[in-house]
CSV table of C-alpha atoms in Angstrom, one decimal:
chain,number,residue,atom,x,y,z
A,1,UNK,CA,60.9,99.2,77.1
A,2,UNK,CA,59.8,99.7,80.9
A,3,UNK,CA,56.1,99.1,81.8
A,4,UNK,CA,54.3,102.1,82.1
A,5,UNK,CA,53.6,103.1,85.9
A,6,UNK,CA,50.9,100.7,86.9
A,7,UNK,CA,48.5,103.8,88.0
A,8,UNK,CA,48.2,104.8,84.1
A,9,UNK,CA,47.5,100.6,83.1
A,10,UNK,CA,45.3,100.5,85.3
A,11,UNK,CA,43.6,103.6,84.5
A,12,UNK,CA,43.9,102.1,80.6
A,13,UNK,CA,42.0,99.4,81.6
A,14,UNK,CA,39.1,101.4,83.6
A,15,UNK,CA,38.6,103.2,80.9
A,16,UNK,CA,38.9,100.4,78.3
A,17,UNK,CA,35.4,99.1,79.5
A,18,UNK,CA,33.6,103.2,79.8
A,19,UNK,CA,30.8,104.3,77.8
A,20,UNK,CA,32.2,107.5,78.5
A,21,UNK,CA,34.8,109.2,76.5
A,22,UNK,CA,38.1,109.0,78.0
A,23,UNK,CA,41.6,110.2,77.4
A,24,UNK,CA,44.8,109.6,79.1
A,25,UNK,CA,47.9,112.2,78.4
A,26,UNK,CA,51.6,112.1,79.9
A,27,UNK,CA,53.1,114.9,82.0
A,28,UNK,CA,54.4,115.7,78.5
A,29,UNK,CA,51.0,116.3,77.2
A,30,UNK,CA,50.9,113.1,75.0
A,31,UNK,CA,48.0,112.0,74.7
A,32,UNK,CA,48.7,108.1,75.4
A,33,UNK,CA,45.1,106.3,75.1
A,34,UNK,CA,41.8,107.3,74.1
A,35,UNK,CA,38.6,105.1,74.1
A,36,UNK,CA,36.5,103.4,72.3
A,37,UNK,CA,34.1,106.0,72.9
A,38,UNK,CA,36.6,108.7,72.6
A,39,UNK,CA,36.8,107.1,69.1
A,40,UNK,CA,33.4,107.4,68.6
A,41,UNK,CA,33.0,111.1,69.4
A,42,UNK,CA,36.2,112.3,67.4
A,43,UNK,CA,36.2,109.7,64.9
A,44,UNK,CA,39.8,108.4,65.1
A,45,UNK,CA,40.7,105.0,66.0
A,46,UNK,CA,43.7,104.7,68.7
A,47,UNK,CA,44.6,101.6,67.2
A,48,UNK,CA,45.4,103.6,64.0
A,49,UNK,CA,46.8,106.9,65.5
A,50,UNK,CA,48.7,105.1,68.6
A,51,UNK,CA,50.2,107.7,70.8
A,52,UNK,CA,49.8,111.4,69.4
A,53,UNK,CA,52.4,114.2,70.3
A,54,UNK,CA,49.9,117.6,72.2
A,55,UNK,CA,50.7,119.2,68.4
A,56,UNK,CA,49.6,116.4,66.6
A,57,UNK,CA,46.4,115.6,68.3
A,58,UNK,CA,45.4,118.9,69.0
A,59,UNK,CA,44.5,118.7,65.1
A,60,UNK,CA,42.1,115.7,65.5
A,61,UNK,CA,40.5,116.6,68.6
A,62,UNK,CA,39.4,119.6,68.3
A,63,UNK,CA,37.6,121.8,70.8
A,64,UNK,CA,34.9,124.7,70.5
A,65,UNK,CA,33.6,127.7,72.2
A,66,UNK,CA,30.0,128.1,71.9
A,67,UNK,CA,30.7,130.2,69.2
A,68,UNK,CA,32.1,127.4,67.2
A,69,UNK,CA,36.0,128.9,67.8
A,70,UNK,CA,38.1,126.9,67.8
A,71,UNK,CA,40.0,126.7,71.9
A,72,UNK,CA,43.6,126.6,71.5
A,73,UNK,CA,45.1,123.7,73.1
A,74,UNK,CA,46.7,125.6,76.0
A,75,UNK,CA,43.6,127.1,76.7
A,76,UNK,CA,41.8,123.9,77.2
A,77,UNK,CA,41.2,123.2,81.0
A,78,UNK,CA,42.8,119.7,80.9
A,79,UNK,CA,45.9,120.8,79.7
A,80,UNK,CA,45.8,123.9,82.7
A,81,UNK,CA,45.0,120.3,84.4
A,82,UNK,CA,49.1,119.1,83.2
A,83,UNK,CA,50.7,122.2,84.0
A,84,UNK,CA,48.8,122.9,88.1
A,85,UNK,CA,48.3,119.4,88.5
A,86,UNK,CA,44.5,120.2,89.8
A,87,UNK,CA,41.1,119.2,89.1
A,88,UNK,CA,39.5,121.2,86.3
A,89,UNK,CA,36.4,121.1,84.6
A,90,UNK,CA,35.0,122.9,81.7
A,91,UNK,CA,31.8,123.1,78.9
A,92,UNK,CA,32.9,123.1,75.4
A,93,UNK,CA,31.4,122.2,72.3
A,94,UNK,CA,32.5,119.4,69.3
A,95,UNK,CA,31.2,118.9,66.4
A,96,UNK,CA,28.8,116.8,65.7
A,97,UNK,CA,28.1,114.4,62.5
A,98,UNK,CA,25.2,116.6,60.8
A,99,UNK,CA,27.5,119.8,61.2
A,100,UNK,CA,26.2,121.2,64.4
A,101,UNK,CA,27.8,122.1,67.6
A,102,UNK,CA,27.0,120.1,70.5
A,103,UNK,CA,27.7,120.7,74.0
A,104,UNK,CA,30.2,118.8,76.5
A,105,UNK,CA,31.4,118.5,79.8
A,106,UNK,CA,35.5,117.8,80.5
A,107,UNK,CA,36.1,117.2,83.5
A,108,UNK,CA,39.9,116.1,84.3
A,109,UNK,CA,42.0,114.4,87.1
A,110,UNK,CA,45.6,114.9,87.4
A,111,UNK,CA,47.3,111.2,88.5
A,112,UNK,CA,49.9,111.6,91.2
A,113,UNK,CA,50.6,108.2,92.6
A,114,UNK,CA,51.7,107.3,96.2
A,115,UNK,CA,55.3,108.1,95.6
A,116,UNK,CA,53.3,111.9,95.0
A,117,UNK,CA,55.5,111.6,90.9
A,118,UNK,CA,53.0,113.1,88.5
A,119,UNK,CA,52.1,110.8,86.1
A,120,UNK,CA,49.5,112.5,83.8
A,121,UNK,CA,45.8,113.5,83.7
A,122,UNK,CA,42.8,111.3,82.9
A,123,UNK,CA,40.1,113.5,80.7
A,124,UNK,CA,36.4,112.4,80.7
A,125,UNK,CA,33.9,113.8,77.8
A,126,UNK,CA,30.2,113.6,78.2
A,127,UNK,CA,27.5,115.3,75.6
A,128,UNK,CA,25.2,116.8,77.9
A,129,UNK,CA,22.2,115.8,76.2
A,130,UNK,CA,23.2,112.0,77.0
B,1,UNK,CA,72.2,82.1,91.0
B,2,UNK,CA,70.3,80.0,93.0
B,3,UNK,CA,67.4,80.1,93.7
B,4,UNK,CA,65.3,77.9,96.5
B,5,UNK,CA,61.3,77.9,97.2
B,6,UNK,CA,61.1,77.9,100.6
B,7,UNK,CA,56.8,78.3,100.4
B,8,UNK,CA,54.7,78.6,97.7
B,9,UNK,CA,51.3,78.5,99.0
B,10,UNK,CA,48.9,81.3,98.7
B,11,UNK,CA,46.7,83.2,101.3
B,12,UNK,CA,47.4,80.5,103.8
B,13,UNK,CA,49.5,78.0,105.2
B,14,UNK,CA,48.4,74.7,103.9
B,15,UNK,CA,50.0,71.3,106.0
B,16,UNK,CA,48.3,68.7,105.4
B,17,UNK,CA,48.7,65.3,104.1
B,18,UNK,CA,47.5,66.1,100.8
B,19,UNK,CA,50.0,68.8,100.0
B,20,UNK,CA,52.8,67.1,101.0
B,21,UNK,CA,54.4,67.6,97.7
B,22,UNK,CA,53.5,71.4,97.3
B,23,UNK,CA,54.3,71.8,100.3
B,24,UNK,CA,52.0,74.2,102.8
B,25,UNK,CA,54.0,77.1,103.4
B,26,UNK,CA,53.2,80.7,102.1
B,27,UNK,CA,55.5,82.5,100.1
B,28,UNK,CA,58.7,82.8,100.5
B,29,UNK,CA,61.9,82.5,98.0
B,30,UNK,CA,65.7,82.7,98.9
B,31,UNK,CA,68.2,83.6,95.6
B,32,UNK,CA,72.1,83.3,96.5
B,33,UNK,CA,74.4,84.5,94.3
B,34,UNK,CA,78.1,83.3,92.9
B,35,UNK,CA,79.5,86.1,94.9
B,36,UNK,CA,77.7,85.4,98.1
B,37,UNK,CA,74.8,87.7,98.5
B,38,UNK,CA,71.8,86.3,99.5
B,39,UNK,CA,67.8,87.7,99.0
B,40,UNK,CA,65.0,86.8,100.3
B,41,UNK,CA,61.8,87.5,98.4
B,42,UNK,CA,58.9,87.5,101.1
B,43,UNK,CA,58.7,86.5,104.4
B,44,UNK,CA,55.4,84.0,104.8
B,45,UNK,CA,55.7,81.2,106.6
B,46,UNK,CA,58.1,80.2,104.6
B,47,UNK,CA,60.9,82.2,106.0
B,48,UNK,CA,60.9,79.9,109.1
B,49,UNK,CA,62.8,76.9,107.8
B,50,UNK,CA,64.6,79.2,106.0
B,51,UNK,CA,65.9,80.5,108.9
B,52,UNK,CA,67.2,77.4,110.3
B,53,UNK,CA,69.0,76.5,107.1
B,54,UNK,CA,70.8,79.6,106.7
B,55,UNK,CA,74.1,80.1,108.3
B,56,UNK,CA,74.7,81.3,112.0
B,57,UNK,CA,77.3,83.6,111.2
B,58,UNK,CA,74.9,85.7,109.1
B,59,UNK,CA,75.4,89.1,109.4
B,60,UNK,CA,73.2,90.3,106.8
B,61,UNK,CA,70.4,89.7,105.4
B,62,UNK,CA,67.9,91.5,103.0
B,63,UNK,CA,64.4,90.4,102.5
B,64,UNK,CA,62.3,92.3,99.6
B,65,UNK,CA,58.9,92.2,100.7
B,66,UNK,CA,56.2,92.4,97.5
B,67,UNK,CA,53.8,93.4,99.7
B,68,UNK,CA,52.3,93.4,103.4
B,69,UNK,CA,49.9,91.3,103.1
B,70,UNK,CA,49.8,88.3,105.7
B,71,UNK,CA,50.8,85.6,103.6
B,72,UNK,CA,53.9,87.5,102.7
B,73,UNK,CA,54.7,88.5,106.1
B,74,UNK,CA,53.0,86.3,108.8
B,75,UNK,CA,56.9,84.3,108.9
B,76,UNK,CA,58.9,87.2,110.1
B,77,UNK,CA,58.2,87.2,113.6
B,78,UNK,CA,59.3,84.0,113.8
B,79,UNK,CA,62.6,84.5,111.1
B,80,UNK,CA,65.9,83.3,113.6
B,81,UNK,CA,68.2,86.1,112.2
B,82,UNK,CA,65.9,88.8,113.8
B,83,UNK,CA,66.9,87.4,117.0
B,84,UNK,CA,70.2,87.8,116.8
B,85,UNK,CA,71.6,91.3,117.7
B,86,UNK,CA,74.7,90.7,115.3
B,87,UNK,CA,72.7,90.5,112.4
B,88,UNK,CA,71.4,93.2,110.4
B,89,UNK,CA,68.0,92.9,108.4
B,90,UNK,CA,67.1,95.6,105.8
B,91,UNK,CA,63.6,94.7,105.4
B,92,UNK,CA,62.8,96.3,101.6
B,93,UNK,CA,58.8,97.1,100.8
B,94,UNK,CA,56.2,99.1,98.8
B,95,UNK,CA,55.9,102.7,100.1
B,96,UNK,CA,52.4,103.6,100.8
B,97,UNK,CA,51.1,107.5,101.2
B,98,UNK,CA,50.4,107.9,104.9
B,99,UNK,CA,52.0,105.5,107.1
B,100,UNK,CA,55.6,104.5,108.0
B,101,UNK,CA,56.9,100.7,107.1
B,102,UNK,CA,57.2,100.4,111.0
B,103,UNK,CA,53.8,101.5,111.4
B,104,UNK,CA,52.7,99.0,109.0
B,105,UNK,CA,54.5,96.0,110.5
B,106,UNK,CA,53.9,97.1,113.9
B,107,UNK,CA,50.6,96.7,113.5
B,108,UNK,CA,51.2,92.3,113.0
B,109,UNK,CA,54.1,92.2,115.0
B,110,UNK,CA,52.8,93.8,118.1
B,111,UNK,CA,51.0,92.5,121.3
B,112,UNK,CA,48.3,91.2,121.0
B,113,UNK,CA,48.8,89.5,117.6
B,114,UNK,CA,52.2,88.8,118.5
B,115,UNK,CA,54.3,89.4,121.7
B,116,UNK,CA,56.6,91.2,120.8
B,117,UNK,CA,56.8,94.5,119.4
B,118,UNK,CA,58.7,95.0,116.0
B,119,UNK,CA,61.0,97.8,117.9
B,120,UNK,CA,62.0,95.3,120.6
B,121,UNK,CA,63.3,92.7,118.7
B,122,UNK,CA,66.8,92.1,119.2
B,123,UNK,CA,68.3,92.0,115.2
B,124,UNK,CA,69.1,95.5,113.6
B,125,UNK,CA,66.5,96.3,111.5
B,126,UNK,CA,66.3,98.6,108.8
B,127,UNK,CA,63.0,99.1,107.0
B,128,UNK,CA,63.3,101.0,103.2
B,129,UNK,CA,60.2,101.9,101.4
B,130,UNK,CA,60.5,101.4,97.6
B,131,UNK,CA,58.7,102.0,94.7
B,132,UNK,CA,59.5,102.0,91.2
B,133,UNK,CA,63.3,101.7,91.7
B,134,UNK,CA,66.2,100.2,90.7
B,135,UNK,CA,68.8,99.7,93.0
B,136,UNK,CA,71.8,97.1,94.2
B,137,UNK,CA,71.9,94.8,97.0
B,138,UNK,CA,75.9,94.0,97.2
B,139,UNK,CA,76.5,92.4,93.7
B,140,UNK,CA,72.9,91.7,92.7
B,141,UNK,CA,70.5,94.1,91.0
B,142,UNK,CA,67.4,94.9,91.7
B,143,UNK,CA,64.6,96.2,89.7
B,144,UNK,CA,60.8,96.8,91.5
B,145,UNK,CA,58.1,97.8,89.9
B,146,UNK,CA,54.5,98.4,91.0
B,147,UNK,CA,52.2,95.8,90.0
B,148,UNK,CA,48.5,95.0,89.4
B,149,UNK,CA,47.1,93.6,92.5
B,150,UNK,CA,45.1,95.4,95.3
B,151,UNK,CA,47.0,97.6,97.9
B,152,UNK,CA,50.3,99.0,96.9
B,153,UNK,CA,52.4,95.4,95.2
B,154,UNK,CA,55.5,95.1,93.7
B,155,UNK,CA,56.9,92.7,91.6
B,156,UNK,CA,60.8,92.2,91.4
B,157,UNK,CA,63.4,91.1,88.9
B,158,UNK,CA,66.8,89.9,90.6
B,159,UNK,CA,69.7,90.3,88.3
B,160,UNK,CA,73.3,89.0,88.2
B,161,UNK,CA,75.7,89.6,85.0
B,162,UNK,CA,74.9,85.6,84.2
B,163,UNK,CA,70.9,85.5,85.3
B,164,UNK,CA,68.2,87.1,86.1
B,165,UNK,CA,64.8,86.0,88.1
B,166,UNK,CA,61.4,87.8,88.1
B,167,UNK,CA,59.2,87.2,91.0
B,168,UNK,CA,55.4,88.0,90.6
B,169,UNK,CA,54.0,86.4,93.2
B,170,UNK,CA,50.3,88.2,93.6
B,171,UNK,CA,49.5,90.0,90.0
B,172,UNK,CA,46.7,89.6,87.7
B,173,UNK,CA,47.8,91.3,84.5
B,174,UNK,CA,44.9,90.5,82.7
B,175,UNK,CA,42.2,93.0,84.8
B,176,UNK,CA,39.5,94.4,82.8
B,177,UNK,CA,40.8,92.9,79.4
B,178,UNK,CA,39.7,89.7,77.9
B,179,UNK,CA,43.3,89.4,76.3
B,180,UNK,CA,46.6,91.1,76.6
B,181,UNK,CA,47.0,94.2,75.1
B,182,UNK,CA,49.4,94.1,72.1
B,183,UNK,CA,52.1,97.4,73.3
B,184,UNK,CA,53.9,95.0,76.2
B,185,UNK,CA,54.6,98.6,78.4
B,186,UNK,CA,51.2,98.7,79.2
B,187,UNK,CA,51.4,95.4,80.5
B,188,UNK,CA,51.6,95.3,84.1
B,189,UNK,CA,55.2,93.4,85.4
B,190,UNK,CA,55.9,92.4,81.5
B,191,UNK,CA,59.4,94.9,82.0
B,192,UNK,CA,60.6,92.7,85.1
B,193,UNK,CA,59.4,89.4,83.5
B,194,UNK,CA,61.2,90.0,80.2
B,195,UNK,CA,63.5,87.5,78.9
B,196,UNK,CA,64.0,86.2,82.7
B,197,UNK,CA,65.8,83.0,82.6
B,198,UNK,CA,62.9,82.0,85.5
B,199,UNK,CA,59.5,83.8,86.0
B,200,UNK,CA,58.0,82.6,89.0
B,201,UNK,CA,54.1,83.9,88.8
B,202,UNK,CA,51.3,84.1,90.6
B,203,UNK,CA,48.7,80.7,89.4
B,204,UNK,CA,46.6,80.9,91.9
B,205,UNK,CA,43.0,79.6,90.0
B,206,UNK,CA,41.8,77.5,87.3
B,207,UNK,CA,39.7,79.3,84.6
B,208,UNK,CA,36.9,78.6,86.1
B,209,UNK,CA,37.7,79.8,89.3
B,210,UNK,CA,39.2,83.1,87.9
B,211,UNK,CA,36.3,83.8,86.6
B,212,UNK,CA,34.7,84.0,90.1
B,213,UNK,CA,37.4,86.4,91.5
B,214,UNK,CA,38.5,88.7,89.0
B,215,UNK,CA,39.7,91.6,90.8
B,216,UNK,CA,40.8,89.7,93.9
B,217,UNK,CA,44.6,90.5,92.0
B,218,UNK,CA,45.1,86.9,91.3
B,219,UNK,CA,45.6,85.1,87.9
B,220,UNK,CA,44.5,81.8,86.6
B,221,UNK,CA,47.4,79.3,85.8
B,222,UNK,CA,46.8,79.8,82.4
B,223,UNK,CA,46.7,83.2,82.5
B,224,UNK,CA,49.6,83.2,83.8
B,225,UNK,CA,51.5,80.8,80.9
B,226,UNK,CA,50.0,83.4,78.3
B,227,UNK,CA,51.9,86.2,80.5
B,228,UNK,CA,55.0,83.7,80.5
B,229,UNK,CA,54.8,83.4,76.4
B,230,UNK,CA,54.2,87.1,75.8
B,231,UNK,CA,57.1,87.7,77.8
B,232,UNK,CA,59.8,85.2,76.5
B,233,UNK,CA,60.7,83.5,79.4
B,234,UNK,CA,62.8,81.1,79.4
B,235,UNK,CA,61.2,78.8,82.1
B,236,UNK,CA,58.3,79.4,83.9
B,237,UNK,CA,57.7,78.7,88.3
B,238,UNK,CA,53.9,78.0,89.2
B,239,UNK,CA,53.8,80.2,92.8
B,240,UNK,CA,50.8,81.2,95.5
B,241,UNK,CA,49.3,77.9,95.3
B,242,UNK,CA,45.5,78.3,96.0
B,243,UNK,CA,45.2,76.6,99.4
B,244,UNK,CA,42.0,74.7,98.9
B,245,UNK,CA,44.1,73.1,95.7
B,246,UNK,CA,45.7,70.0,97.0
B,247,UNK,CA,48.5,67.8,94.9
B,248,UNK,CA,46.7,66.3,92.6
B,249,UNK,CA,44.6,69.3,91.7
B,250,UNK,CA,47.4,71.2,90.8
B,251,UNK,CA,49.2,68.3,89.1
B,252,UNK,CA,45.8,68.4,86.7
B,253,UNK,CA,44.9,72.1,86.4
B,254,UNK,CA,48.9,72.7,85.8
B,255,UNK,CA,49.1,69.7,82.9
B,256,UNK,CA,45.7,71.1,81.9
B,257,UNK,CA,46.9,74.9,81.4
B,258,UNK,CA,49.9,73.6,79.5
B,259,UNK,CA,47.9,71.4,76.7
B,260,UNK,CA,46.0,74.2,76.2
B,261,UNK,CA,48.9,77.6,76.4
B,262,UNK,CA,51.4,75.1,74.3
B,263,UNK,CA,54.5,77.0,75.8
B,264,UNK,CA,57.8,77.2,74.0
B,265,UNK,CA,59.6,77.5,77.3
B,266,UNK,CA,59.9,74.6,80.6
B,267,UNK,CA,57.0,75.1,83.3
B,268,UNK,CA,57.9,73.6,86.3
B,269,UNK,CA,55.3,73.3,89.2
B,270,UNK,CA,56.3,75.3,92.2
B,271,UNK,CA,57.2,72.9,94.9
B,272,UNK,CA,58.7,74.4,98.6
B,273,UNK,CA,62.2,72.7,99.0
B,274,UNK,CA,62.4,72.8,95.1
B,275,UNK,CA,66.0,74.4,93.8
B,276,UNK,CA,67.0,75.9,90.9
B,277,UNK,CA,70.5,76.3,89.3
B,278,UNK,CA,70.8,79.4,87.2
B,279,UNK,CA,74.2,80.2,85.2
């Protein structure tokens, strides 16, 4: 199997040592890493899931409105971020472990390397109130 | 395949009496093949002897750079084939975002670091930017492959139907992890290194000293071995010799990095003049 471009390792490892939730997804939508923190926040361990198809973990991380409505996966700003390649950012709401909904930021950076080949996005979660 | 270390000195050319063995010269690494076709993997200082050696009715030659920095280039200026009109070079190295190869080189090889400007020398130069290719070079192939260390770097693996050599000369895989993640492809250069019948790597530091330059994009010897294991090589080149590291020191931290990585495959320390015989 062929190393994965060396912007995406590298962003792997970066993220490897965050205290902010982080996910990396393919051009494809994959999502290809998540963090330890991202584990933390959605509950799932990346050493248990590995790589998760857009339909797959669309189920196990799951965004709200403020409502508590569930935001359909192509509605979420990071995967607008994988089809225009731009910047996006957005509030939404997880979750949280007594039931309630708690607000976050995503914020997302498309990765286009120096050859300008889109490689994927980089997705980082923070709960406001940290 | 042949292969021949022409330098193997890191960062700086290193003649003195006490790397004699070593040898002093920065990188530079010449594979022939059965057929005939000859690479050159880096021009450092070590490109100078190489250019005597080779043959005077050269009219080719192709030199994969990993990267531009001096130690991998500081030998071209003073390479014989580029003086020769009847000899083309295709100079092969990492495409950056904004500035031309010639731009880049230009900037060394120009007055006043050096007298004469890139576009004047005689030879036939022709400069390709690469990336994550894989292309031919007569009846060799070539696979590059952007690799961990600062600036745009790639690391190679040179292939013939019989062998195949992966050259990592500046790469620090291990960045930001204390061990090697288990899925190789997200290990940086573990695709090129592979299976290679020879890995010649990038053992710049001790332990010790690694731990006082992480991020500079160099690895620790032993580091290095670990790499080496993970990637099932069958031997193993120590390459970019720290210059402050004279014979003995890198007799001991190489002996030292073995006793404790255990390899199932033949290190060899990575001495200039050094040859190796690939089927």
């Amino acid at each position: 199997m062929d190393q994965k471009a060396i912007e995406l390792i590298l962003f792997r490892q970066i993220a490897s040592c965050l205290a902010i939730s982080t996910l990396i997804l393919d051009p494809q939508g994959k999502l290809i890493f998540f963090n330890e923190m991202a584990e933390k926040t959605f509950g799932v361990r990346f050493s248990e899931t590995g790589e998760l198809l857009s339909d797959k973990w669309s189920h196990v991380f799951i965004f709200m409105d403020k409502k508590g409505q569930r935001i359909e996966t192509k509605a979420l700003s990071l995967y607008k971020s994988i089809t225009t390649q731009r910047i996006s950012h957005e509030e939404i709401y997880l979750q949280s472990s007594n039931d309630s909904l708690a607000l976050f930021s995503l914020s997302t950076v498309p990765i286009v390397n120096i050859q300008n080949n889109f490689l994927g996005v980089i997705s980082f979660i923070q709960e406001f109130s940290t | 395949m042949k292969v021949t270390l022409w330098g193997t000195r890191g960062s700086l050319p290193s003649a003195r009496a006490e790397t004699v063995l070593y040898g002093g010269n920065t990188s530079c690494v010449q594979i022939e093949s059965i057929a005939g076709n000859s690479i050159i993997l880096d021009a450092g200082s070590g490109i100078h002897p190489l250019g005597q050696f080779l043959d005077k009715k050269v009219e080719r030659v192709d030199i994969l750079l990993s990267h531009l920095h001096l130690d991998h280039i500081q030998g071209l200026g003073f390479f014989a084939p580029i003086w020769d009109k009847n000899v083309e070079i295709h100079i092969y190295a990492p495409a950056t975002f904004s500035e031309s190869l010639d731009t880049l080189l230009t900037r060394y090889l120009s007055p006043p670091l050096f007298p004469v400007f890139l576009s004047d020398v005689p030879g036939q130069l022709f400069l390709h930017k690469i990336g994550d290719d894989d292309f031919d070079i007569g009846n060799i192939k070539i696979k590059s492959r952007f690799i961990c260390h600062p600036g745009t770097t790639l690391g190679y693996r040179i292939s013939t139907p019989k062998a195949s050599v992966a050259y990592l000369s500046d790469h620090e895989p291990i960045l930001g992890a204390q061990e090697f993640i288990k899925s190789t492809d997200w290990i940086s250069g573990y695709s090129l290194a592979n299976e290679a019948d020879l890995l010649i790597h990038d053992s710049q530091y001790t332990s010790e000293e690694y731990q006082e330059h992480i991020g500079w994009g160099h690895s620790s010897i032993k580091d290095a071995l670990q790499f080496a294991k993970l990637a099932k090589v069958k031997a193993f080149v120590s390459f970019h010799h720290d210059p402050s590291h004279n014979d003995e020191a890198l007799d001991q931290i190489l002996a030292q990095a073995v006793l404790e990585v255990k390899p199932n495959f033949k290190v060899i320390a990575g001495k200039e003049g050094s040859t190796f015989q690939l089927s």
